[in-house]
Coordinates of C-alpha atoms in Angstrom, one line a residue:
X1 CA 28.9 52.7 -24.4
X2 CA 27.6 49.1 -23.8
X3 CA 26.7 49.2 -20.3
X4 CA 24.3 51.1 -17.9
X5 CA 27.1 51.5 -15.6
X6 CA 29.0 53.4 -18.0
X7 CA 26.6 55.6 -19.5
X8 CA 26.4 56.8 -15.9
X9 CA 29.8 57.8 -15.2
X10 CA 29.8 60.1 -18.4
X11 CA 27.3 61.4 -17.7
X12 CA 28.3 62.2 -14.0
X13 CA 31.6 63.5 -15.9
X14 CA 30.0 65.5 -18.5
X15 CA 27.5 67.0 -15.7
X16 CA 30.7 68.2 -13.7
X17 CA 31.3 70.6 -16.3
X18 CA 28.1 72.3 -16.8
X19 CA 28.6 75.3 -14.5
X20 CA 31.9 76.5 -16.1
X21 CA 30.5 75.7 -19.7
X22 CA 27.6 77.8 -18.7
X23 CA 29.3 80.9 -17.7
X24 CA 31.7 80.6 -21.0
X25 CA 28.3 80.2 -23.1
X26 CA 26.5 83.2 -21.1
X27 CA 29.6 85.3 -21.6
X28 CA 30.2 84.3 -25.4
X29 CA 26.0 85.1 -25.8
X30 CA 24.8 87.8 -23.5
X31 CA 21.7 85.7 -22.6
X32 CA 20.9 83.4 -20.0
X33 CA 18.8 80.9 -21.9
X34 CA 20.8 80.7 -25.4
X35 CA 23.3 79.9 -22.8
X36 CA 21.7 77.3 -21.0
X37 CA 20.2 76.0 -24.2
X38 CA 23.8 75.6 -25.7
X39 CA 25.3 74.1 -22.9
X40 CA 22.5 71.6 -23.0
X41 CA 23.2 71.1 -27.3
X42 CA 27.3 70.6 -26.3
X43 CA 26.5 67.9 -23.3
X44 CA 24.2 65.8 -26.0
X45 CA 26.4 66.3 -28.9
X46 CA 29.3 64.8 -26.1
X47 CA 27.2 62.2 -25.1
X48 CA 26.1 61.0 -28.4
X49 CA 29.6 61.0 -30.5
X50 CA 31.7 60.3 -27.2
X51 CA 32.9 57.1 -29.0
X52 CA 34.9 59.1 -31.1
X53 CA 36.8 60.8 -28.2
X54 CA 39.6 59.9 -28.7
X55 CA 41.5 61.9 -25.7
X56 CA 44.0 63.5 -27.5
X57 CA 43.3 66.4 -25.3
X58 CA 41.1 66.4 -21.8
X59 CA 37.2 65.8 -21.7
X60 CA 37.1 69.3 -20.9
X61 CA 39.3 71.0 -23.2
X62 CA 36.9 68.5 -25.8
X63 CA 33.4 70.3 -24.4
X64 CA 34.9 73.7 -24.4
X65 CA 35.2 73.2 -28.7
X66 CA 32.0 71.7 -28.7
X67 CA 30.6 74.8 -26.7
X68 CA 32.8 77.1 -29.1
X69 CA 31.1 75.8 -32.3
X70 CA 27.9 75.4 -30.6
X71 CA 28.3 79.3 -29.9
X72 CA 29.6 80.5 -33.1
X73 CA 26.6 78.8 -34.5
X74 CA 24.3 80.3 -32.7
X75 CA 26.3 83.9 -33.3
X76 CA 26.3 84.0 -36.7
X77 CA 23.5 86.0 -37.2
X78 CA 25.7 88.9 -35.7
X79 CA 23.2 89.8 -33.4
X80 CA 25.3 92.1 -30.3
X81 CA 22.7 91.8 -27.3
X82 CA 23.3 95.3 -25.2
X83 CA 22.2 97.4 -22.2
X84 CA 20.1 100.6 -23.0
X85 CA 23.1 103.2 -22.7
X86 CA 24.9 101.2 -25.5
X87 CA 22.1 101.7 -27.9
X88 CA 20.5 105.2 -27.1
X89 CA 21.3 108.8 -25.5
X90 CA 20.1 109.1 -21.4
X91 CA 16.4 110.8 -21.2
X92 CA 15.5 113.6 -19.5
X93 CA 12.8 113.0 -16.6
X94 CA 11.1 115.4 -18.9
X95 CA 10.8 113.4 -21.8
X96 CA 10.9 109.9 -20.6
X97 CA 8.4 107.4 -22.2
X98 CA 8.4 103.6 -21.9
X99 CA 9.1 101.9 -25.1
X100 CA 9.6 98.2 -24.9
X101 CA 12.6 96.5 -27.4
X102 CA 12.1 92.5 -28.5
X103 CA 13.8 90.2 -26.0
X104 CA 16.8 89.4 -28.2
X105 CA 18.2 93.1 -28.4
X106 CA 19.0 93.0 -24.4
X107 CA 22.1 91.4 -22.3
X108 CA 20.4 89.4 -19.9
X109 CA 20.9 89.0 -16.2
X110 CA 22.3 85.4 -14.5
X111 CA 22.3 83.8 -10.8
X112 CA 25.3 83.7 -10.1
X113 CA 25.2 80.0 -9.0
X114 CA 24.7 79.5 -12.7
X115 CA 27.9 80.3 -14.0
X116 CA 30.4 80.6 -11.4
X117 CA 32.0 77.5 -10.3
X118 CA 33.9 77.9 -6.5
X119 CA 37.3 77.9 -7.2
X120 CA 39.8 77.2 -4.5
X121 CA 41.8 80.2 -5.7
X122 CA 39.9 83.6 -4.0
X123 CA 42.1 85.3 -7.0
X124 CA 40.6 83.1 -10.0
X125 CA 37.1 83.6 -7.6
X126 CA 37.5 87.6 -8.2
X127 CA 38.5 87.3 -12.1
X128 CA 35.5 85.1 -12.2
X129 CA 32.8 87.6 -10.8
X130 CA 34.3 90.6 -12.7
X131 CA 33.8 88.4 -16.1
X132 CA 30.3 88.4 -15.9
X133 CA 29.3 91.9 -14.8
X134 CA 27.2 93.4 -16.7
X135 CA 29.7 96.2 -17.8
X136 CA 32.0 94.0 -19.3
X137 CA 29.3 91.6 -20.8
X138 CA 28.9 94.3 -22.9
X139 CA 32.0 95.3 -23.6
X140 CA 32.3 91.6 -24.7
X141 CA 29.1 91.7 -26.9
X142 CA 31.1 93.9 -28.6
X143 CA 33.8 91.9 -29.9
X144 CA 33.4 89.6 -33.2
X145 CA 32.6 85.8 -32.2
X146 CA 36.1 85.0 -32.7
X147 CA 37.7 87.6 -31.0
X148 CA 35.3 87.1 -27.8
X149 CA 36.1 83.3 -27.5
X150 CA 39.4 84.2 -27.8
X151 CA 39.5 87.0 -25.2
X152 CA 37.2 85.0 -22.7
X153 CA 39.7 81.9 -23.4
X154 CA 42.9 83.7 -22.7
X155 CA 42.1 86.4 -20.2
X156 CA 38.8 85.0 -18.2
X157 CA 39.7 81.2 -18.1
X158 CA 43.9 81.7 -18.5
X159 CA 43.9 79.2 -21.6
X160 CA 47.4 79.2 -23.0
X161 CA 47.6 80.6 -26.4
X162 CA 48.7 77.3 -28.0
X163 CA 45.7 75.7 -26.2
X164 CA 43.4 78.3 -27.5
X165 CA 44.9 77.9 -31.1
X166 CA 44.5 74.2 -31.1
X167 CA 40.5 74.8 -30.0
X168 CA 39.8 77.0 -32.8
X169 CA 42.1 75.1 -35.4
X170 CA 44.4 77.9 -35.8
X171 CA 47.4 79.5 -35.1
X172 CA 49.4 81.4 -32.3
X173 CA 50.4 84.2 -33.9
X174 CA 46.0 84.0 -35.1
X175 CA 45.1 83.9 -31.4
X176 CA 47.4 86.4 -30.4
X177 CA 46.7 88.9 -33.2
X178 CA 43.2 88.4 -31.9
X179 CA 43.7 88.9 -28.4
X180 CA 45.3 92.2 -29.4
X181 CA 42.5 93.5 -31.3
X182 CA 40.0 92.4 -28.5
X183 CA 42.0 94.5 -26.1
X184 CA 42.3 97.2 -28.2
X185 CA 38.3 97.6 -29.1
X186 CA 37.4 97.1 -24.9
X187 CA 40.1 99.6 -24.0
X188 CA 38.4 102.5 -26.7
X189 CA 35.1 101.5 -24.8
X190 CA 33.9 104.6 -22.3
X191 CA 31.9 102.5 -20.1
X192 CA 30.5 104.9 -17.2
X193 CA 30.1 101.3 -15.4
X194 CA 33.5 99.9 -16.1
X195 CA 34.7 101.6 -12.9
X196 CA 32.4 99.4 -10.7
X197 CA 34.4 97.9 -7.5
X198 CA 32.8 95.4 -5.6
X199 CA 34.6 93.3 -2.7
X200 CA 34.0 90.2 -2.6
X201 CA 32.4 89.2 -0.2
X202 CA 31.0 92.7 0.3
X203 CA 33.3 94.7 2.7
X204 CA 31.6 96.9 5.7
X205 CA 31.1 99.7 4.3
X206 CA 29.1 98.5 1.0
X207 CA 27.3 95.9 3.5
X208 CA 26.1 99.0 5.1
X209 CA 25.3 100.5 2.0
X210 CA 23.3 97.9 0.8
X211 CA 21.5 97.6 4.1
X212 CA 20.6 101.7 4.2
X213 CA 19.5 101.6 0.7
X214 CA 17.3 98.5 1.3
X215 CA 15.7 100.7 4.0
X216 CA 15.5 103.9 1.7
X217 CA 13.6 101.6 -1.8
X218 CA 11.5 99.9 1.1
X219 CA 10.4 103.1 2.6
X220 CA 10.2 105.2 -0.7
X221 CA 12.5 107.7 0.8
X222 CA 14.0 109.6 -2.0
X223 CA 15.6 111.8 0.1
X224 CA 17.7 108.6 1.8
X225 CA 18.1 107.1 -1.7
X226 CA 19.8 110.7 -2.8
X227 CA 22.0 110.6 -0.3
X228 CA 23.0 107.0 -1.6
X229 CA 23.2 107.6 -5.5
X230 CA 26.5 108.9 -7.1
X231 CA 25.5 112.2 -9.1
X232 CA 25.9 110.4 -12.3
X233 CA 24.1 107.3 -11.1
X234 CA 22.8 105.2 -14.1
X235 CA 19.0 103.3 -14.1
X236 CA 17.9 101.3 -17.1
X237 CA 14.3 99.4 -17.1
X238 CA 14.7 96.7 -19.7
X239 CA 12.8 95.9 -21.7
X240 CA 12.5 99.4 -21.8
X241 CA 15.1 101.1 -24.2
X242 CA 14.4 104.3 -21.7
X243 CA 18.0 105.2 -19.1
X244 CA 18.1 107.7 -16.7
X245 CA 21.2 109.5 -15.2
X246 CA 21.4 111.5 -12.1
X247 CA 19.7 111.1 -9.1
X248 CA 17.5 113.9 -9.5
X249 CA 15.7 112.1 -12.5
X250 CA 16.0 108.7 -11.2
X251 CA 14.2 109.6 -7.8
X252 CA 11.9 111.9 -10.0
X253 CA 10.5 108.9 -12.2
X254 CA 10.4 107.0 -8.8
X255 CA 7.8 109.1 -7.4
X256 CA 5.7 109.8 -11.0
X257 CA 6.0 106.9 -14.0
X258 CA 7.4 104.4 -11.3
X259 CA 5.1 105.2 -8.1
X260 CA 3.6 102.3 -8.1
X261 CA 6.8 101.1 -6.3
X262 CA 5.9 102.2 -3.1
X263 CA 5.6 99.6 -0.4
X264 CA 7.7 97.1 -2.4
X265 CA 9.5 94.3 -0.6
X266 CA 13.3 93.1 -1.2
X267 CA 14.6 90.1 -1.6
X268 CA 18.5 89.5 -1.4
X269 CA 19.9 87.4 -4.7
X270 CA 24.1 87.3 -6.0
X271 CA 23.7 88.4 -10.0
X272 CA 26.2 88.8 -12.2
X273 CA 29.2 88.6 -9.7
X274 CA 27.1 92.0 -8.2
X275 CA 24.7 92.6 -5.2
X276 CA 21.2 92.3 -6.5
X277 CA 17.4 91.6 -5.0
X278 CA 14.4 90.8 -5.9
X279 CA 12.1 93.3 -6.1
X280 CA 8.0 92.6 -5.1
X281 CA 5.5 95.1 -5.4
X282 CA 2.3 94.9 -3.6
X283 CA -0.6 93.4 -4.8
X284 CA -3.8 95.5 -4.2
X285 CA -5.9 92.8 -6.0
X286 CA -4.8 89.8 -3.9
X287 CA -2.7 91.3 -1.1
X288 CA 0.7 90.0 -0.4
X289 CA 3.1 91.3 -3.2
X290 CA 4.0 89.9 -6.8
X291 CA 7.3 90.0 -8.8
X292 CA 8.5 93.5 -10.4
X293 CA 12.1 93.0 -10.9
X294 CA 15.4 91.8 -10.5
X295 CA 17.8 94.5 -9.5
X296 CA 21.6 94.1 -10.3
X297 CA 23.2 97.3 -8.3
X298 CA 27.0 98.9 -9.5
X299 CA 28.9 100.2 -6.1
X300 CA 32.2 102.7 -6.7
X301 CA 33.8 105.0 -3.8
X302 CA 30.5 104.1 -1.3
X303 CA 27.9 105.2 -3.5
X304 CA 25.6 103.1 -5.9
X305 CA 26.4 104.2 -9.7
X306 CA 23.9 102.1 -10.8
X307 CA 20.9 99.8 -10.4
X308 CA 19.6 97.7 -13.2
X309 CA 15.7 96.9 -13.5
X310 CA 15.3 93.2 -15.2
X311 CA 11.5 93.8 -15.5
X312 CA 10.5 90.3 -17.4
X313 CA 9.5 88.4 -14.0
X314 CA 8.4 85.4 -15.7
X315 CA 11.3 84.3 -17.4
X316 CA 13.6 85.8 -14.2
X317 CA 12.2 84.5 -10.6
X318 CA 12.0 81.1 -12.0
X319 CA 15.5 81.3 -13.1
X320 CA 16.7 82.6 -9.7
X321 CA 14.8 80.2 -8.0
X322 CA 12.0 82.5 -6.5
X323 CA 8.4 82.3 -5.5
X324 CA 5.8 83.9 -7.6
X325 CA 4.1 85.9 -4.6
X326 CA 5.2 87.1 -1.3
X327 CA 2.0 87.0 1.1
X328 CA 2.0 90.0 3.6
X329 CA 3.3 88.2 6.9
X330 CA 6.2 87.0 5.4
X331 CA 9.8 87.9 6.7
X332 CA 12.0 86.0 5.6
X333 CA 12.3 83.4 3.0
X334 CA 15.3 82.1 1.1
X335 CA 16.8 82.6 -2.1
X336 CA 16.3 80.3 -4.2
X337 CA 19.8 79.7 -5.8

């Protein structure tokens, strides 16, 4: 580049891509920083050898090998981030204790607006926010590197397999043998929260639910959130490795190890192609109420089958785009991204 002028339509051009290359990195990773962090090493490495671009294929088919290696890198440790079902049995109420696990070991939430680009196709929109749920991220996180470029390449973004073979510098029948195993290892998976249907947008009846169990968590009314949790409802906590099924130990840790709940305020966000909010707790110290969590909630046949707890506020309302304290007269304020 020899000019200012066009430094700045690459980088407007590179920039376009960054959404899109940030949901392939999040799925390829599990985490929402490493993601964000490798979409920001493929846009420099772009930038700075662009002159060797030769446009034998699109700018964008160029970044999407850039992110590939970038991600490969980056997964070669063989680190497979997970949710606390994949890694442990359910506690009983009983027995539950909370016992934190390093950052690294956990499949990490997104804003939507991250890693969702608006396609004009509602069909491609609904592929799109099923790709990133946090049932099939780990199904994903599963899969060798390979396999899970390969898989996100073919089924999530519709790549042709020829395109696909020509990105990782192999061949069809590679990419395809690939594909298969992928399919074959998700398929084997018994994923309580594969069967997670969402509309999109919400329909009426999972508005409604939403609404009713904003009002029960608000309230602390176990006996409303009962009536709103499937039998086998799922909770996880991380960075707790704890998980609880059923609703009779879920609303039982509510009310003992997780009283201090009561009175907490919710906030509306769009996570991980799922309804979430953003959970604040009240602050006896200061009054108002401070960040507890990010909740990411799993809806099948009108009933919530499970609600996720994201519990590391100072990495998550920041990413979301949320204040840091609620004060008391405050009704409505709004989200952030």
């Amino acid at each position: 580049m020899t000019n200012g002028t066009a430094t700045v339509d690459l980088d407007v051009a590179l920039e376009k891509h960054r959404t899109e290359l940030t949901g392939y990195c999040y799925r390829m990773l599990g985490s929402s920083f490493e993601a964000e962090d490798a979409v920001q090493d493929t846009l420099v490495r772009a930038w700075r050898s662009y002159d060797k671009f030769e446009g034998r294929s699109s700018l964008r088919s160029w970044l999407y090998r850039i992110a590939t290696n970038v991600c490969l890198d980056m997964l070669s440790a063989g680190s497979k981030r997970a949710r606390p079902m994949d890694l442990s049995e359910s506690t009983p109420l009983a027995r539950a204790a909370l016992a934190p696990r390093p950052d690294s070991t956990w499949l990490e939430p997104m804003p939507d607006a991250r890693v969702l680009p608006t396609p004009e196709d509602p069909a491609e929109a609904a592929v799109a926010k099923e790709s990133v749920r946090l049932a099939f991220m780990a199904a994903l996180q599963q899969l060798p590197p390979k396999q899970r470029a390969v898989l996100i390449l073919r089924e999530v973004l519709a790549w042709k397999a020829s395109e696909v073979a020509e990105l990782l510098g192999t061949t069809v029948a590679s990419v395809n043998s690939a594909l298969q195993r992928a399919r074959a290892t998700l398929a084997e998976r018994d994923d309580k929260a594969a069967g997670a249907a969402v509309s999109d947008p919400l329909d009426e009846e999972q508005q409604k639910l939403l609404e009713r169990y904003v009002k029960a968590f608000e309230g602390y009314d176990m006996t409303a959130l009962t009536a709103l949790l499937h039998e086998d409802a799922v909770m996880t906590m991380p960075p707790f490795d704890l998980w609880l099924t059923g609703h009779d130990d879920i609303t039982g840790f509510m009310t003992t190890l997780g009283a201090a709940c009561a009175g907490s305020r919710l906030l509306p966000v769009q996570v991980n192609g799922l309804p979430g909010f953003a959970q604040y707790k009240p602050d006896p110290e200061a009054g108002g109420f401070v960040p507890w969590a990010v909740q990411v909630l799993e809806i099948s046949d009108g009933r919530l089958t499970g609600f996720h707890f994201f519990l590391d506020t100072k990495r998550w309302f920041p990413l979301f785009g949320l204040p840091l304290h609620l004060e008391p007269e405050t009704d409505e304020i709004e989200e952030g991204v």
